[in-house]
């Protein structure tokens, strides 16, 4: 079982930056992919960025390409999401997720989820 704890959310003005962190604990050896998702009020949860824990290969949603960067520190079992040039439409609850399967940003692939951290851009 994998536990995920997000941190780093907050309020920022448009154009600003935030860095989210996701610390994984428990049985972390079977993680294949780690990802960030977000959900705005009244909207579906959508994938933002994914990193393959073995290769470091990354994948981004079109809406965040060039602005967000996902990275990992395997020694710390931590995944990061650096968010630059934030826009009001980036406002959402951001969730970290882990999958034992290889894949993209299909939320059905992700078995483990954190509680979320709120990002508000005004």
mmCIF file of N, CA and C in Angstrom:
data_model
loop_
_atom_site.group_PDB
_atom_site.id
_atom_site.type_symbol
_atom_site.label_atom_id
_atom_site.label_comp_id
_atom_site.label_asym_id
_atom_site.label_seq_id
_atom_site.Cartn_x
_atom_site.Cartn_y
_atom_site.Cartn_z
ATOM 1 N N UNK A 1 0.852 -1.188 0.000
ATOM 2 C CA UNK A 1 0.000 0.000 0.000
ATOM 3 C C UNK A 1 0.885 1.233 0.000
ATOM 4 N N UNK A 2 0.498 2.238 -0.773
ATOM 5 C CA UNK A 2 1.270 3.471 -0.917
ATOM 6 C C UNK A 2 0.464 4.637 -0.364
ATOM 7 N N UNK A 3 1.099 5.439 0.469
ATOM 8 C CA UNK A 3 0.474 6.671 0.953
ATOM 9 C C UNK A 3 1.130 7.866 0.256
ATOM 10 N N UNK A 4 0.307 8.812 -0.136
ATOM 11 C CA UNK A 4 0.783 10.001 -0.834
ATOM 12 C C UNK A 4 0.318 11.246 -0.093
ATOM 13 N N UNK A 5 1.253 12.174 0.132
ATOM 14 C CA UNK A 5 0.921 13.410 0.823
ATOM 15 C C UNK A 5 1.429 14.583 0.000
ATOM 16 N N UNK A 6 0.490 15.435 -0.415
ATOM 17 C CA UNK A 6 0.848 16.613 -1.208
ATOM 18 C C UNK A 6 1.074 17.812 -0.310
ATOM 19 N N UNK A 7 1.885 18.732 -0.791
ATOM 20 C CA UNK A 7 2.089 20.008 -0.109
ATOM 21 C C UNK A 7 2.511 21.049 -1.138
ATOM 22 N N UNK A 8 2.463 22.310 -0.726
ATOM 23 C CA UNK A 8 2.968 23.378 -1.582
ATOM 24 C C UNK A 8 1.917 24.219 -2.268
ATOM 25 N N UNK A 9 0.653 23.875 -2.088
ATOM 26 C CA UNK A 9 -0.392 24.686 -2.696
ATOM 27 C C UNK A 9 -0.508 26.048 -2.012
ATOM 28 N N UNK A 10 -1.317 26.912 -2.609
ATOM 29 C CA UNK A 10 -1.518 28.228 -2.040
ATOM 30 C C UNK A 10 -2.182 29.155 -3.022
ATOM 31 N N UNK A 11 -2.164 30.434 -2.695
ATOM 32 C CA UNK A 11 -2.746 31.452 -3.558
ATOM 33 C C UNK A 11 -1.636 32.280 -4.187
ATOM 34 N N UNK A 12 -1.792 32.577 -5.459
ATOM 35 C CA UNK A 12 -0.763 33.314 -6.181
ATOM 36 C C UNK A 12 -1.437 34.162 -7.254
ATOM 37 N N UNK A 13 -0.795 35.229 -7.630
ATOM 38 C CA UNK A 13 -1.325 36.068 -8.704
ATOM 39 C C UNK A 13 -0.973 35.454 -10.055
ATOM 40 N N UNK A 14 -1.773 35.792 -11.039
ATOM 41 C CA UNK A 14 -1.520 35.324 -12.399
ATOM 42 C C UNK A 14 -0.111 35.710 -12.828
ATOM 43 N N UNK A 15 0.562 34.761 -13.454
ATOM 44 C CA UNK A 15 1.947 34.963 -13.855
ATOM 45 C C UNK A 15 2.959 34.455 -12.846
ATOM 46 N N UNK A 16 2.477 34.124 -11.670
ATOM 47 C CA UNK A 16 3.351 33.659 -10.611
ATOM 48 C C UNK A 16 3.666 32.176 -10.712
ATOM 49 N N UNK A 17 4.379 31.677 -9.703
ATOM 50 C CA UNK A 17 4.839 30.285 -9.697
ATOM 51 C C UNK A 17 4.553 29.632 -8.348
ATOM 52 N N UNK A 18 4.391 28.327 -8.402
ATOM 53 C CA UNK A 18 4.285 27.502 -7.205
ATOM 54 C C UNK A 18 4.975 26.176 -7.489
ATOM 55 N N UNK A 19 5.464 25.521 -6.435
ATOM 56 C CA UNK A 19 6.002 24.173 -6.583
ATOM 57 C C UNK A 19 5.266 23.250 -5.627
ATOM 58 N N UNK A 20 4.641 22.243 -6.189
ATOM 59 C CA UNK A 20 3.954 21.236 -5.396
ATOM 60 C C UNK A 20 4.896 20.060 -5.154
ATOM 61 N N UNK A 21 4.740 19.442 -3.993
ATOM 62 C CA UNK A 21 5.503 18.252 -3.658
ATOM 63 C C UNK A 21 4.555 17.120 -3.307
ATOM 64 N N UNK A 22 4.979 15.905 -3.598
ATOM 65 C CA UNK A 22 4.206 14.719 -3.259
ATOM 66 C C UNK A 22 5.163 13.701 -2.667
ATOM 67 N N UNK A 23 5.016 13.438 -1.372
ATOM 68 C CA UNK A 23 5.868 12.469 -0.689
ATOM 69 C C UNK A 23 5.153 11.134 -0.621
ATOM 70 N N UNK A 24 5.826 10.087 -1.085
ATOM 71 C CA UNK A 24 5.259 8.742 -1.076
ATOM 72 C C UNK A 24 5.880 7.934 0.057
ATOM 73 N N UNK A 25 5.054 7.148 0.712
ATOM 74 C CA UNK A 25 5.548 6.261 1.760
ATOM 75 C C UNK A 25 4.802 4.935 1.673
ATOM 76 N N UNK A 26 5.255 3.987 2.468
ATOM 77 C CA UNK A 26 4.660 2.668 2.404
ATOM 78 C C UNK A 26 5.400 1.821 1.399
ATOM 79 N N UNK A 27 4.691 0.914 0.738
ATOM 80 C CA UNK A 27 5.316 0.010 -0.224
ATOM 81 C C UNK A 27 5.448 0.732 -1.554
ATOM 82 N N UNK A 28 6.565 1.425 -1.736
ATOM 83 C CA UNK A 28 6.723 2.302 -2.902
ATOM 84 C C UNK A 28 7.423 1.630 -4.080
ATOM 85 N N UNK A 29 7.875 0.399 -3.910
ATOM 86 C CA UNK A 29 8.704 -0.219 -4.938
ATOM 87 C C UNK A 29 7.943 -0.580 -6.193
ATOM 88 N N UNK A 30 6.635 -0.683 -6.093
ATOM 89 C CA UNK A 30 5.874 -1.088 -7.271
ATOM 90 C C UNK A 30 5.274 0.092 -8.021
ATOM 91 N N UNK A 31 5.732 1.306 -7.697
ATOM 92 C CA UNK A 31 5.236 2.455 -8.444
ATOM 93 C C UNK A 31 5.845 2.436 -9.836
ATOM 94 N N UNK A 32 5.022 2.518 -10.852
ATOM 95 C CA UNK A 32 5.509 2.582 -12.230
ATOM 96 C C UNK A 32 5.452 4.009 -12.739
ATOM 97 N N UNK A 33 4.355 4.672 -12.454
ATOM 98 C CA UNK A 33 4.175 6.062 -12.859
ATOM 99 C C UNK A 33 3.667 6.879 -11.685
ATOM 100 N N UNK A 34 4.066 8.126 -11.650
ATOM 101 C CA UNK A 34 3.513 9.100 -10.723
ATOM 102 C C UNK A 34 2.946 10.235 -11.564
ATOM 103 N N UNK A 35 1.863 10.805 -11.095
ATOM 104 C CA UNK A 35 1.221 11.849 -11.895
ATOM 105 C C UNK A 35 0.571 12.889 -11.011
ATOM 106 N N UNK A 36 0.321 14.031 -11.624
ATOM 107 C CA UNK A 36 -0.486 15.077 -10.997
ATOM 108 C C UNK A 36 -1.767 15.231 -11.803
ATOM 109 N N UNK A 37 -2.859 15.296 -11.068
ATOM 110 C CA UNK A 37 -4.168 15.583 -11.633
ATOM 111 C C UNK A 37 -4.702 16.837 -10.960
ATOM 112 N N UNK A 38 -5.730 17.407 -11.554
ATOM 113 C CA UNK A 38 -6.377 18.546 -10.907
ATOM 114 C C UNK A 38 -7.870 18.498 -11.169
ATOM 115 N N UNK A 39 -8.602 19.112 -10.247
ATOM 116 C CA UNK A 39 -10.058 19.150 -10.386
ATOM 117 C C UNK A 39 -10.563 20.496 -9.908
ATOM 118 N N UNK A 40 -11.182 21.214 -10.833
ATOM 119 C CA UNK A 40 -11.810 22.490 -10.505
ATOM 120 C C UNK A 40 -13.267 22.235 -10.135
ATOM 121 N N UNK A 41 -13.880 23.130 -9.370
ATOM 122 C CA UNK A 41 -15.290 22.933 -8.973
ATOM 123 C C UNK A 41 -16.192 22.745 -10.189
ATOM 124 N N UNK A 42 -16.996 21.689 -10.138
ATOM 125 C CA UNK A 42 -17.935 21.427 -11.213
ATOM 126 C C UNK A 42 -17.330 20.807 -12.455
ATOM 127 N N UNK A 43 -16.054 20.463 -12.398
ATOM 128 C CA UNK A 43 -15.399 19.883 -13.575
ATOM 129 C C UNK A 43 -14.844 18.507 -13.261
ATOM 130 N N UNK A 44 -14.575 17.766 -14.325
ATOM 131 C CA UNK A 44 -13.973 16.445 -14.177
ATOM 132 C C UNK A 44 -12.510 16.584 -13.729
ATOM 133 N N UNK A 45 -12.044 15.533 -13.039
ATOM 134 C CA UNK A 45 -10.626 15.493 -12.697
ATOM 135 C C UNK A 45 -9.837 15.235 -13.977
ATOM 136 N N UNK A 46 -8.800 16.037 -14.195
ATOM 137 C CA UNK A 46 -8.025 15.905 -15.429
ATOM 138 C C UNK A 46 -6.545 15.724 -15.123
ATOM 139 N N UNK A 47 -5.884 14.965 -15.994
ATOM 140 C CA UNK A 47 -4.462 14.750 -15.831
ATOM 141 C C UNK A 47 -3.668 15.965 -16.257
ATOM 142 N N UNK A 48 -2.606 16.252 -15.527
ATOM 143 C CA UNK A 48 -1.769 17.415 -15.787
ATOM 144 C C UNK A 48 -0.397 16.984 -16.295
ATOM 145 N N UNK A 49 0.252 16.086 -15.549
ATOM 146 C CA UNK A 49 1.603 15.657 -15.916
ATOM 147 C C UNK A 49 1.876 14.300 -15.301
ATOM 148 N N UNK A 50 2.732 13.526 -15.987
ATOM 149 C CA UNK A 50 3.057 12.193 -15.529
ATOM 150 C C UNK A 50 4.541 11.958 -15.706
ATOM 151 N N UNK A 51 5.139 11.184 -14.769
ATOM 152 C CA UNK A 51 6.536 10.807 -14.904
ATOM 153 C C UNK A 51 6.657 9.306 -14.652
ATOM 154 N N UNK A 52 7.410 8.644 -15.506
ATOM 155 C CA UNK A 52 7.695 7.221 -15.307
ATOM 156 C C UNK A 52 8.833 7.121 -14.305
ATOM 157 N N UNK A 53 8.610 6.421 -13.224
ATOM 158 C CA UNK A 53 9.581 6.453 -12.132
ATOM 159 C C UNK A 53 10.901 5.795 -12.505
ATOM 160 N N UNK A 54 10.880 4.849 -13.418
ATOM 161 C CA UNK A 54 12.117 4.188 -13.801
ATOM 162 C C UNK A 54 12.946 4.989 -14.783
ATOM 163 N N UNK A 55 12.338 5.366 -15.899
ATOM 164 C CA UNK A 55 13.057 6.058 -16.971
ATOM 165 C C UNK A 55 13.118 7.570 -16.793
ATOM 166 N N UNK A 56 12.177 8.128 -16.012
ATOM 167 C CA UNK A 56 12.079 9.581 -15.897
ATOM 168 C C UNK A 56 11.354 10.219 -17.058
ATOM 169 N N UNK A 57 10.820 9.404 -17.954
ATOM 170 C CA UNK A 57 10.074 9.933 -19.094
ATOM 171 C C UNK A 57 8.862 10.721 -18.607
ATOM 172 N N UNK A 58 8.610 11.859 -19.223
ATOM 173 C CA UNK A 58 7.506 12.727 -18.789
ATOM 174 C C UNK A 58 6.484 12.925 -19.898
ATOM 175 N N UNK A 59 5.293 13.279 -19.468
ATOM 176 C CA UNK A 59 4.197 13.533 -20.399
ATOM 177 C C UNK A 59 3.324 14.622 -19.797
ATOM 178 N N UNK A 60 2.862 15.556 -20.644
ATOM 179 C CA UNK A 60 2.087 16.690 -20.148
ATOM 180 C C UNK A 60 0.797 16.868 -20.927
ATOM 181 N N UNK A 61 -0.198 17.370 -20.227
ATOM 182 C CA UNK A 61 -1.410 17.800 -20.908
ATOM 183 C C UNK A 61 -1.070 19.044 -21.731
ATOM 184 N N UNK A 62 -1.751 19.213 -22.857
ATOM 185 C CA UNK A 62 -1.468 20.355 -23.731
ATOM 186 C C UNK A 62 -1.631 21.687 -23.002
ATOM 187 N N UNK A 63 -2.562 21.738 -22.076
ATOM 188 C CA UNK A 63 -2.874 22.996 -21.395
ATOM 189 C C UNK A 63 -1.737 23.497 -20.511
ATOM 190 N N UNK A 64 -0.790 22.626 -20.169
ATOM 191 C CA UNK A 64 0.290 23.042 -19.270
ATOM 192 C C UNK A 64 1.676 22.923 -19.881
ATOM 193 N N UNK A 65 1.764 22.407 -21.095
ATOM 194 C CA UNK A 65 3.068 22.248 -21.745
ATOM 195 C C UNK A 65 3.794 23.573 -21.821
ATOM 196 N N UNK A 66 5.070 23.533 -21.463
ATOM 197 C CA UNK A 66 5.879 24.742 -21.509
ATOM 198 C C UNK A 66 5.788 25.593 -20.260
ATOM 199 N N UNK A 67 4.818 25.288 -19.401
ATOM 200 C CA UNK A 67 4.650 26.057 -18.161
ATOM 201 C C UNK A 67 4.901 25.211 -16.913
ATOM 202 N N UNK A 68 4.525 23.955 -16.950
ATOM 203 C CA UNK A 68 4.669 23.065 -15.795
ATOM 204 C C UNK A 68 5.775 22.047 -16.065
ATOM 205 N N UNK A 69 6.467 21.659 -14.996
ATOM 206 C CA UNK A 69 7.502 20.638 -15.099
ATOM 207 C C UNK A 69 7.345 19.649 -13.955
ATOM 208 N N UNK A 70 7.252 18.368 -14.308
ATOM 209 C CA UNK A 70 7.199 17.315 -13.293
ATOM 210 C C UNK A 70 8.590 16.723 -13.156
ATOM 211 N N UNK A 71 8.985 16.444 -11.922
ATOM 212 C CA UNK A 71 10.296 15.866 -11.674
ATOM 213 C C UNK A 71 10.203 14.961 -10.456
ATOM 214 N N UNK A 72 11.272 14.215 -10.207
ATOM 215 C CA UNK A 72 11.239 13.292 -9.078
ATOM 216 C C UNK A 72 12.597 13.230 -8.408
ATOM 217 N N UNK A 73 12.566 12.895 -7.139
ATOM 218 C CA UNK A 73 13.764 12.596 -6.367
ATOM 219 C C UNK A 73 13.523 11.214 -5.786
ATOM 220 N N UNK A 74 14.034 10.195 -6.453
ATOM 221 C CA UNK A 74 13.749 8.829 -6.032
ATOM 222 C C UNK A 74 14.335 8.508 -4.664
ATOM 223 N N UNK A 75 15.431 9.157 -4.311
ATOM 224 C CA UNK A 75 16.027 8.920 -2.995
ATOM 225 C C UNK A 75 15.084 9.369 -1.875
ATOM 226 N N UNK A 76 14.263 10.366 -2.191
ATOM 227 C CA UNK A 76 13.317 10.884 -1.201
ATOM 228 C C UNK A 76 11.899 10.402 -1.457
ATOM 229 N N UNK A 77 11.714 9.568 -2.489
ATOM 230 C CA UNK A 77 10.361 9.113 -2.851
ATOM 231 C C UNK A 77 9.411 10.295 -3.002
ATOM 232 N N UNK A 78 9.878 11.331 -3.654
ATOM 233 C CA UNK A 78 9.102 12.556 -3.788
ATOM 234 C C UNK A 78 9.022 12.977 -5.248
ATOM 235 N N UNK A 79 7.845 13.414 -5.627
ATOM 236 C CA UNK A 79 7.610 13.948 -6.967
ATOM 237 C C UNK A 79 7.211 15.410 -6.829
ATOM 238 N N UNK A 80 7.656 16.208 -7.769
ATOM 239 C CA UNK A 80 7.408 17.645 -7.717
ATOM 240 C C UNK A 80 6.645 18.095 -8.967
ATOM 241 N N UNK A 81 5.931 19.188 -8.820
ATOM 242 C CA UNK A 81 5.318 19.848 -9.977
ATOM 243 C C UNK A 81 5.646 21.334 -9.868
ATOM 244 N N UNK A 82 6.560 21.773 -10.707
ATOM 245 C CA UNK A 82 6.893 23.191 -10.778
ATOM 246 C C UNK A 82 5.925 23.854 -11.747
ATOM 247 N N UNK A 83 5.207 24.836 -11.258
ATOM 248 C CA UNK A 83 4.187 25.505 -12.065
ATOM 249 C C UNK A 83 4.578 26.966 -12.241
ATOM 250 N N UNK A 84 4.830 27.351 -13.471
ATOM 251 C CA UNK A 84 5.204 28.729 -13.799
ATOM 252 C C UNK A 84 4.127 29.354 -14.681
ATOM 253 N N UNK A 85 4.180 30.675 -14.784
ATOM 254 C CA UNK A 85 3.226 31.417 -15.630
ATOM 255 C C UNK A 85 1.799 30.978 -15.353
ATOM 256 N N UNK A 86 1.468 30.927 -14.084
ATOM 257 C CA UNK A 86 0.142 30.433 -13.699
ATOM 258 C C UNK A 86 -0.963 31.346 -14.200
ATOM 259 N N UNK A 87 -2.083 30.724 -14.543
ATOM 260 C CA UNK A 87 -3.248 31.432 -15.053
ATOM 261 C C UNK A 87 -4.434 31.165 -14.137
ATOM 262 N N UNK A 88 -5.428 32.042 -14.144
ATOM 263 C CA UNK A 88 -6.620 31.788 -13.321
ATOM 264 C C UNK A 88 -7.255 30.431 -13.618
ATOM 265 N N UNK A 89 -7.188 29.979 -14.852
ATOM 266 C CA UNK A 89 -7.785 28.682 -15.192
ATOM 267 C C UNK A 89 -7.006 27.498 -14.632
ATOM 268 N N UNK A 90 -5.840 27.739 -14.033
ATOM 269 C CA UNK A 90 -5.117 26.673 -13.345
ATOM 270 C C UNK A 90 -5.646 26.449 -11.930
ATOM 271 N N UNK A 91 -6.559 27.298 -11.490
ATOM 272 C CA UNK A 91 -7.135 27.156 -10.155
ATOM 273 C C UNK A 91 -7.863 25.827 -10.031
ATOM 274 N N UNK A 92 -7.470 25.039 -9.027
ATOM 275 C CA UNK A 92 -8.059 23.709 -8.842
ATOM 276 C C UNK A 92 -7.455 23.069 -7.598
ATOM 277 N N UNK A 93 -8.051 21.956 -7.199
ATOM 278 C CA UNK A 93 -7.419 21.079 -6.226
ATOM 279 C C UNK A 93 -6.479 20.174 -7.015
ATOM 280 N N UNK A 94 -5.238 20.104 -6.589
ATOM 281 C CA UNK A 94 -4.248 19.286 -7.282
ATOM 282 C C UNK A 94 -3.985 18.019 -6.479
ATOM 283 N N UNK A 95 -4.039 16.888 -7.183
ATOM 284 C CA UNK A 95 -3.863 15.588 -6.562
ATOM 285 C C UNK A 95 -2.649 14.873 -7.138
ATOM 286 N N UNK A 96 -1.920 14.218 -6.260
ATOM 287 C CA UNK A 96 -0.840 13.336 -6.667
ATOM 288 C C UNK A 96 -1.400 11.921 -6.754
ATOM 289 N N UNK A 97 -0.921 11.149 -7.705
ATOM 290 C CA UNK A 97 -1.404 9.786 -7.879
ATOM 291 C C UNK A 97 -0.263 8.865 -8.293
ATOM 292 N N UNK A 98 -0.397 7.598 -7.931
ATOM 293 C CA UNK A 98 0.613 6.589 -8.268
ATOM 294 C C UNK A 98 -0.053 5.410 -8.942
ATOM 295 N N UNK A 99 0.641 4.888 -9.940
ATOM 296 C CA UNK A 99 0.136 3.728 -10.666
ATOM 297 C C UNK A 99 1.197 2.633 -10.681
ATOM 298 N N UNK A 100 0.733 1.383 -10.608
ATOM 299 C CA UNK A 100 1.642 0.252 -10.755
ATOM 300 C C UNK A 100 1.785 -0.131 -12.221
ATOM 301 N N UNK A 101 1.043 0.531 -13.093
ATOM 302 C CA UNK A 101 1.026 0.232 -14.516
ATOM 303 C C UNK A 101 1.687 1.355 -15.289
ATOM 304 N N UNK A 102 2.192 1.012 -16.448
ATOM 305 C CA UNK A 102 2.716 2.039 -17.348
ATOM 306 C C UNK A 102 1.542 2.670 -18.076
ATOM 307 N N UNK A 103 1.620 3.960 -18.326
ATOM 308 C CA UNK A 103 0.531 4.602 -19.046
ATOM 309 C C UNK A 103 0.646 6.102 -19.028
ATOM 310 N N UNK A 104 -0.416 6.736 -19.493
ATOM 311 C CA UNK A 104 -0.428 8.179 -19.583
ATOM 312 C C UNK A 104 -1.189 8.820 -18.450
ATOM 313 N N UNK A 105 -2.198 9.626 -18.817
ATOM 314 C CA UNK A 105 -2.938 10.398 -17.823
ATOM 315 C C UNK A 105 -4.383 9.937 -17.702
ATOM 316 N N UNK A 106 -4.626 8.663 -17.933
ATOM 317 C CA UNK A 106 -5.946 8.099 -17.705
ATOM 318 C C UNK A 106 -6.089 7.827 -16.211
ATOM 319 N N UNK A 107 -6.974 8.530 -15.550
ATOM 320 C CA UNK A 107 -7.061 8.402 -14.090
ATOM 321 C C UNK A 107 -7.448 6.997 -13.655
ATOM 322 N N UNK A 108 -8.040 6.214 -14.529
ATOM 323 C CA UNK A 108 -8.406 4.838 -14.186
ATOM 324 C C UNK A 108 -7.178 3.962 -13.937
ATOM 325 N N UNK A 109 -6.020 4.378 -14.436
ATOM 326 C CA UNK A 109 -4.787 3.611 -14.234
ATOM 327 C C UNK A 109 -4.195 3.797 -12.848
ATOM 328 N N UNK A 110 -4.623 4.831 -12.150
ATOM 329 C CA UNK A 110 -3.972 5.219 -10.903
ATOM 330 C C UNK A 110 -4.751 4.706 -9.700
ATOM 331 N N UNK A 111 -4.054 3.859 -8.924
ATOM 332 C CA UNK A 111 -4.699 3.191 -7.796
ATOM 333 C C UNK A 111 -4.591 3.993 -6.514
ATOM 334 N N UNK A 112 -3.504 4.735 -6.360
ATOM 335 C CA UNK A 112 -3.247 5.443 -5.099
ATOM 336 C C UNK A 112 -3.341 6.944 -5.331
ATOM 337 N N UNK A 113 -4.008 7.615 -4.385
ATOM 338 C CA UNK A 113 -4.257 9.052 -4.512
ATOM 339 C C UNK A 113 -3.973 9.755 -3.193
ATOM 340 N N UNK A 114 -3.462 10.981 -3.294
ATOM 341 C CA UNK A 114 -3.328 11.812 -2.125
ATOM 342 C C UNK A 114 -4.617 12.557 -1.839
ATOM 343 N N UNK A 115 -4.596 13.366 -0.792
ATOM 344 C CA UNK A 115 -5.793 14.107 -0.384
ATOM 345 C C UNK A 115 -5.970 15.414 -1.143
ATOM 346 N N UNK A 116 -4.919 15.871 -1.790
ATOM 347 C CA UNK A 116 -5.023 17.074 -2.598
ATOM 348 C C UNK A 116 -4.475 18.309 -1.897
ATOM 349 N N UNK A 117 -4.079 19.270 -2.718
ATOM 350 C CA UNK A 117 -3.627 20.571 -2.217
ATOM 351 C C UNK A 117 -4.212 21.640 -3.139
ATOM 352 N N UNK A 118 -4.752 22.690 -2.538
ATOM 353 C CA UNK A 118 -5.477 23.695 -3.309
ATOM 354 C C UNK A 118 -4.517 24.719 -3.920
ATOM 355 N N UNK A 119 -4.739 25.010 -5.181
ATOM 356 C CA UNK A 119 -4.011 26.078 -5.884
ATOM 357 C C UNK A 119 -5.037 27.080 -6.378
ATOM 358 N N UNK A 120 -4.842 28.335 -5.997
ATOM 359 C CA UNK A 120 -5.743 29.399 -6.413
ATOM 360 C C UNK A 120 -4.944 30.485 -7.095
ATOM 361 N N UNK A 121 -5.327 30.831 -8.321
ATOM 362 C CA UNK A 121 -4.633 31.845 -9.109
ATOM 363 C C UNK A 121 -5.618 32.973 -9.400
ATOM 364 N N UNK A 122 -5.255 34.181 -9.022
ATOM 365 C CA UNK A 122 -6.177 35.313 -9.223
ATOM 366 C C UNK A 122 -5.539 36.412 -10.055
#
